[in-house]
DNA sequence: CTCAAATGCGCAATCGTTTACACATTTTTA
DNA sequence: TAAAAATGTGTAAACGATTGCGCATTTGAG
């Protein structure tokens, strides 16, 4: 332990050979004899050799680092995706760099540039809410780096995407409500400029249509994903002449707001009003009543995005894949009139 | 856009100068004239130059990448810390690589090695539950890389640490309960092998002592951070001859378990039993009743860890710092008998 | 027995920057 | 006014690995 870092050159010197042989041996090159390999590995071990992946990456022009860009790293959905990605790519010897866009396009652009400068193998990204131009991402593609979008995707780019089937998630939620006897179902939408919310809206409409229920414009409201906003909107909804008897919310938080307002105003859930949220945020399972919600499969989405990424980066597959994961409707107390019997015992 | 990446050599060639001048100009070296700098920047812009930070790092022997190791990236506390770190170090041009130990020492060791191979500037880590030997971290120090521990720290290493004052968090929680009229306060501890839980225990004991309350051994229980376990333990507690009238839990999840069990068994909270949790997990504010809890200041801890790290990495400060952040007791309904009047209106 | 293929390894260039050192010119100091 | 300091730039050697090419030697086929 002289403090000096040992390189392949030191190993070579000790073994009276050259760095190229050592490099090849360490990389298990078939042209190197087993005997030499053994010696090299032994000496590497003995000298406490640790590879410098930067040097290798510089030479190879590609690193084993994947850039991830998300709006916020501490939102449960995104942190789950990050976990899923890391877990998956680690197996193949990759590491992940995390960047946050804070929903700002400028940050997203800066992040992309920083990641390219760091010579990442590619980028896995969920677009910021603001993102509507794609030059920064086209640059990624032009540089021949792998690019995978997840959740917040776009069709403007010819690249691989992984998302859940928001349409289906909404469709089955609304169908589930209908099957539980609800007929006047309100819809809390997110910002309809964002594709996922448009899809959820489509699913909502289709479910109504397939069950021969009318579309009531007053029941369709754009609500930010926020508890207080949920309360406000619910108050308005419940002052309509014909009140809805269920709410399907694009967000667990506005669903929570609705729940709180309803309980405070002596509505019973699910008896008077049924509720289904979206996101399956952990809190939904702890509330009283527990709230049904569509699970977005964060970790699974991360794993899938990682797999698609690896497939592409290793050149096994050059055509782009659009993967739609099936969301899972987690049925809890807030939407199941039938289960009342079970609950009361 | 010939597809070829432009390097400082291209810029130099265009300008009839050399790469060294370009490099210096781009790095704002004072020995380069303003005139030359202008030309260089203009040409860099024109050619769409983008630096290769890897090459620079290789040459300099140090990168602008910081390794972060946490048990799980999707736990709200850790993801908050990650967010705080990223937010802070980005300002200084650093990026963060995330690794997960999954509470396993082998993974932690592998992660450390991978990060060192990637030539990170240093590592910010929260130890896995299993970690009780520290050779892997000593190696980091030996290699002259900055090392900062947070939350799950150890005294076995001469390095900077950032944590919250768990003692104080527990002390003020228990004091708060006492001030609200509770006298028989049970304590849910985590694994006492882990320093943070020992500290919380110390705080609990000190608060009792300072208020002349007796320590009842039956009230002190080790509980995994888990809803079901919380229920089980509460059931046992409430079957004691002398039942406690409050619970201070080292974990929000076991506090939640306790709450659920108590409500199901017709205890009133906070009238019959007071409850304070630890962690201030988001769900605590959504429950009915809302649960008081000690906020662990994840994002702030991340920011602080980042600042300590930067201070050290820039060599501004070579002595190690031990920072203790003050936790904040968030007082909610579950522990405030006094507020009952307000609630009922 | 001969020649082609296979095997095993060394040479040296390369990836894109940074930086110690050198050198020439200009400015300042005493 | 000569020496010292400051200014501006070029030369070339790193940083630590990978890899195309080439040269022996060994093996195998015919």
XYZ file of C-alpha atoms in Angstrom, chain A:
345
model
C 0.000 0.000 0.000
C 2.394 2.682 -1.129
C -0.572 4.924 -1.794
C 0.205 4.812 -5.511
C -2.620 3.326 -7.448
C -1.690 0.211 -9.325
C -2.368 0.144 -13.036
C -2.173 -2.581 -15.582
C 1.345 -1.378 -16.296
C 2.522 -2.266 -12.826
C 0.996 -5.685 -13.154
C 2.703 -6.082 -16.512
C 6.053 -5.031 -15.139
C 5.886 -7.506 -12.273
C 5.018 -10.253 -14.710
C 7.556 -9.267 -17.339
C 4.905 -8.771 -19.909
C 3.034 -5.819 -21.368
C -0.037 -3.820 -20.535
C -1.870 -5.113 -23.554
C -1.560 -8.679 -22.393
C -2.710 -7.733 -18.939
C -5.640 -5.808 -20.343
C -6.644 -8.711 -22.518
C -6.244 -11.173 -19.697
C -8.423 -9.119 -17.393
C -11.026 -8.848 -20.112
C -10.923 -12.564 -20.634
C -9.771 -12.323 -24.214
C -9.676 -15.800 -25.823
C -6.302 -15.151 -27.375
C -4.678 -15.174 -23.958
C -3.686 -18.518 -22.471
C -5.315 -19.732 -19.316
C -1.946 -19.831 -17.657
C -1.233 -16.196 -18.320
C -4.683 -15.217 -17.217
C -4.200 -16.962 -13.910
C -0.944 -15.184 -13.321
C -2.416 -11.834 -14.213
C -5.414 -12.229 -11.968
C -3.224 -13.380 -9.126
C -0.891 -10.437 -9.495
C -3.800 -8.036 -9.855
C -5.194 -9.353 -6.622
C -1.830 -9.176 -4.939
C -1.212 -5.582 -5.936
C -4.743 -4.555 -5.046
C -5.429 -3.517 -8.591
C -8.628 -1.630 -9.239
C -9.582 -0.755 -12.775
C -10.066 2.827 -13.817
C -13.335 2.682 -15.663
C -12.892 6.252 -16.820
C -9.797 5.465 -18.766
C -11.510 2.501 -20.338
C -14.565 4.532 -21.156
C -12.508 7.286 -22.697
C -10.774 4.852 -24.946
C -13.923 2.972 -25.833
C -15.912 6.137 -26.314
C -18.700 4.843 -24.143
C -19.128 4.513 -20.439
C -21.069 2.161 -18.243
C -23.089 4.981 -16.828
C -26.717 5.667 -17.587
C -28.251 9.073 -17.061
C -31.709 9.305 -15.549
C -33.708 12.512 -15.638
C -36.869 12.871 -13.602
C -38.867 15.894 -12.496
C -38.315 15.163 -8.797
C -36.315 12.341 -7.289
C -38.310 12.264 -4.081
C -41.712 11.610 -5.540
C -42.644 8.061 -4.731
C -43.394 7.113 -8.306
C -40.106 8.422 -9.643
C -38.054 7.075 -6.798
C -39.622 3.683 -7.413
C -38.691 3.865 -11.066
C -35.162 4.868 -10.146
C -34.942 1.946 -7.806
C -36.177 -0.397 -10.492
C -33.705 0.875 -13.038
C -30.748 0.754 -10.686
C -31.612 -2.727 -9.544
C -31.808 -3.968 -13.103
C -28.821 -2.327 -14.733
C -26.488 -3.060 -11.851
C -26.551 -6.687 -12.941
C -24.950 -5.675 -16.218
C -22.347 -3.517 -14.554
C -23.964 -0.169 -15.177
C -24.366 2.727 -12.783
C -26.976 5.453 -12.845
C -26.579 9.193 -12.583
C -29.665 11.009 -11.333
C -30.711 14.453 -12.525
C -33.815 16.418 -11.614
C -35.570 18.763 -13.991
C -37.927 20.257 -11.407
C -40.439 20.314 -14.242
C -38.396 22.973 -16.028
C -37.335 22.598 -19.628
C -34.133 24.579 -19.121
C -33.031 22.224 -16.392
C -33.856 19.300 -18.576
C -31.704 20.700 -21.361
C -28.834 21.416 -18.995
C -29.109 17.926 -17.580
C -29.000 16.353 -21.011
C -25.879 18.334 -21.861
C -24.194 17.458 -18.601
C -24.943 13.804 -19.142
C -23.641 13.874 -22.679
C -20.495 15.567 -21.479
C -20.121 12.816 -18.933
C -20.228 10.397 -21.860
C -23.118 8.349 -20.558
C -24.130 5.278 -22.502
C -27.567 6.770 -22.835
C -30.417 8.480 -21.080
C -33.653 7.313 -19.520
C -36.017 10.194 -19.005
C -39.495 11.186 -17.930
C -40.264 14.519 -19.532
C -40.860 17.657 -17.535
C -44.313 19.108 -17.630
C -42.963 22.036 -19.610
C -41.244 20.038 -22.297
C -42.768 20.601 -25.710
C -39.680 21.008 -27.870
C -37.334 18.131 -28.328
C -34.087 19.419 -29.797
C -32.133 18.391 -26.737
C -33.370 14.841 -27.047
C -32.797 14.696 -30.763
C -29.216 15.558 -30.015
C -28.990 12.476 -27.835
C -30.188 10.333 -30.690
C -27.883 12.023 -33.192
C -24.941 11.226 -31.011
C -25.963 7.627 -31.237
C -26.731 7.353 -27.580
C -29.576 5.183 -26.435
C -32.656 7.088 -25.359
C -35.612 5.643 -23.510
C -38.630 7.634 -22.369
C -40.894 6.510 -19.579
C -44.265 7.567 -18.220
C -44.234 11.092 -19.601
C -43.445 10.289 -23.195
C -44.017 11.824 -26.604
C -44.640 10.636 -30.121
C -42.566 13.432 -31.558
C -39.450 11.353 -31.141
C -38.532 8.114 -32.788
C -37.379 6.291 -29.723
C -38.288 3.604 -27.219
C -40.932 4.329 -24.624
C -42.233 2.586 -21.572
C -45.453 3.652 -19.938
C -48.505 2.194 -18.371
C -51.692 1.884 -20.270
C -53.422 4.890 -18.785
C -56.425 4.311 -20.959
C -56.895 0.855 -19.580
C -56.279 2.000 -16.024
C -59.034 4.553 -16.316
C -61.291 2.215 -18.211
C -61.135 -0.521 -15.617
C -61.482 1.901 -12.732
C -64.629 3.407 -14.132
C -65.971 0.008 -15.112
C -65.301 -1.204 -11.614
C -67.259 1.709 -10.186
C -70.122 1.034 -12.535
C -70.154 -2.623 -11.605
C -70.435 -1.564 -8.017
C -73.617 0.273 -8.788
C -72.348 3.790 -9.298
C -73.886 5.560 -12.259
C -73.000 9.217 -12.017
C -69.249 9.200 -12.067
C -67.253 12.401 -11.947
C -63.772 12.606 -13.409
C -60.869 14.582 -11.988
C -58.459 15.116 -14.832
C -54.918 16.378 -14.734
C -53.655 18.886 -17.246
C -55.042 17.660 -20.556
C -51.984 18.889 -22.404
C -50.130 15.950 -20.909
C -50.597 12.733 -22.809
C -51.194 10.487 -19.828
C -54.130 12.581 -18.692
C -55.656 12.618 -22.141
C -55.421 8.834 -22.156
C -57.102 8.545 -18.790
C -59.849 10.771 -20.048
C -60.321 8.565 -23.092
C -60.586 5.547 -20.836
C -63.168 7.259 -18.693
C -65.289 8.169 -21.704
C -65.030 4.726 -23.234
C -66.101 3.013 -20.033
C -69.136 5.244 -19.746
C -70.027 4.639 -23.336
C -69.604 0.883 -23.134
C -71.955 0.826 -20.191
C -74.456 3.118 -21.831
C -73.989 5.895 -19.343
C -74.295 9.514 -20.412
C -71.362 11.906 -20.357
C -72.123 14.830 -18.080
C -69.899 17.803 -18.780
C -70.285 19.167 -15.274
C -68.703 16.002 -13.934
C -65.472 16.468 -15.833
C -63.045 18.784 -14.126
C -59.390 19.629 -14.449
C -57.829 19.553 -10.979
C -54.208 19.951 -9.964
C -52.847 16.974 -8.055
C -53.362 18.485 -4.644
C -55.398 17.771 -1.522
C -56.819 21.255 -1.074
C -57.781 21.566 -4.706
C -59.496 18.223 -4.408
C -61.577 19.517 -1.528
C -62.554 22.676 -3.378
C -63.587 20.870 -6.498
C -65.561 18.321 -4.546
C -67.462 21.055 -2.787
C -68.455 22.487 -6.137
C -69.382 19.081 -7.478
C -71.625 18.321 -4.534
C -73.495 21.548 -4.922
C -74.673 20.597 -8.374
C -78.370 19.965 -8.810
C -77.649 16.386 -9.763
C -74.773 15.234 -7.602
C -72.410 12.538 -8.768
C -72.334 9.299 -6.820
C -68.698 8.478 -7.527
C -65.400 10.106 -8.351
C -62.614 8.732 -10.445
C -59.587 10.907 -9.878
C -56.434 11.061 -11.996
C -54.521 11.704 -8.812
C -54.509 10.173 -5.365
C -54.066 13.569 -3.806
C -57.173 15.126 -5.245
C -58.964 11.874 -4.421
C -57.793 12.341 -0.857
C -59.069 15.905 -0.855
C -62.412 14.657 -2.080
C -62.518 11.983 0.589
C -61.739 14.440 3.348
C -64.341 16.933 2.221
C -66.972 14.254 1.838
C -66.359 12.733 5.259
C -66.380 16.129 6.890
C -69.704 16.824 5.244
C -71.238 13.599 6.415
C -71.203 11.710 3.200
C -70.428 8.046 3.642
C -67.760 6.344 1.566
C -68.395 4.042 -0.214
C -72.108 3.937 0.612
C -73.009 7.393 -0.700
C -70.027 8.081 -2.889
C -67.494 5.764 -4.435
C -63.916 6.847 -4.954
C -61.037 5.582 -7.030
C -57.696 7.361 -7.247
C -54.692 6.973 -9.491
C -51.101 6.294 -8.486
C -51.579 3.944 -5.569
C -49.606 6.222 -3.324
C -48.801 4.399 -0.089
C -51.114 6.586 1.949
C -54.162 5.242 0.133
C -53.860 1.944 1.967
C -53.618 3.574 5.384
C -56.634 5.852 5.254
C -60.017 5.191 6.764
C -61.626 4.076 4.527
C -58.806 2.667 2.435
C -58.893 4.136 -1.050
C -58.975 2.167 -4.257
C -56.357 3.280 -6.711
C -54.615 2.396 -9.934
C -51.094 1.203 -9.336
C -48.610 2.744 -11.740
C -46.029 0.018 -11.316
C -43.113 2.324 -10.731
C -40.513 -0.278 -9.955
C -41.670 -2.531 -12.748
C -41.635 0.369 -15.150
C -38.087 1.089 -14.108
C -37.054 -2.491 -14.645
C -38.692 -2.563 -18.034
C -37.169 0.724 -19.111
C -33.820 -0.670 -18.030
C -34.298 -3.844 -20.024
C -35.317 -1.953 -23.130
C -32.334 0.285 -22.629
C -29.869 -2.565 -22.255
C -31.302 -4.383 -25.233
C -30.679 -1.344 -27.322
C -27.336 -0.321 -25.940
C -25.892 -3.739 -26.495
C -27.125 -3.482 -30.039
C -29.196 -6.592 -29.676
C -32.120 -4.622 -30.927
C -32.014 -1.530 -33.029
C -35.698 -1.057 -33.566
C -37.481 1.012 -31.013
C -39.958 -0.513 -28.681
C -43.084 1.018 -27.292
C -43.971 -0.921 -24.178
C -47.277 -0.432 -22.433
C -47.459 -2.000 -19.002
C -50.791 -3.007 -17.596
C -51.694 -0.949 -14.579
C -53.302 -2.760 -11.701
C -56.469 -1.524 -10.111
C -56.108 -2.023 -6.387
C -59.586 -2.379 -5.064
C -60.095 -1.182 -1.533
C -62.952 -0.011 0.640
C -63.674 3.324 -1.001
C -65.269 1.823 -4.062
C -66.826 -1.451 -2.982
C -70.367 -1.187 -1.767
C -70.549 -4.939 -1.848
C -67.859 -5.327 0.733
C -69.745 -3.355 3.335
C -71.071 -6.529 4.793
C -67.603 -7.869 5.233
C -66.413 -4.694 6.854
C -69.158 -4.419 9.454
C -68.810 -8.072 10.318
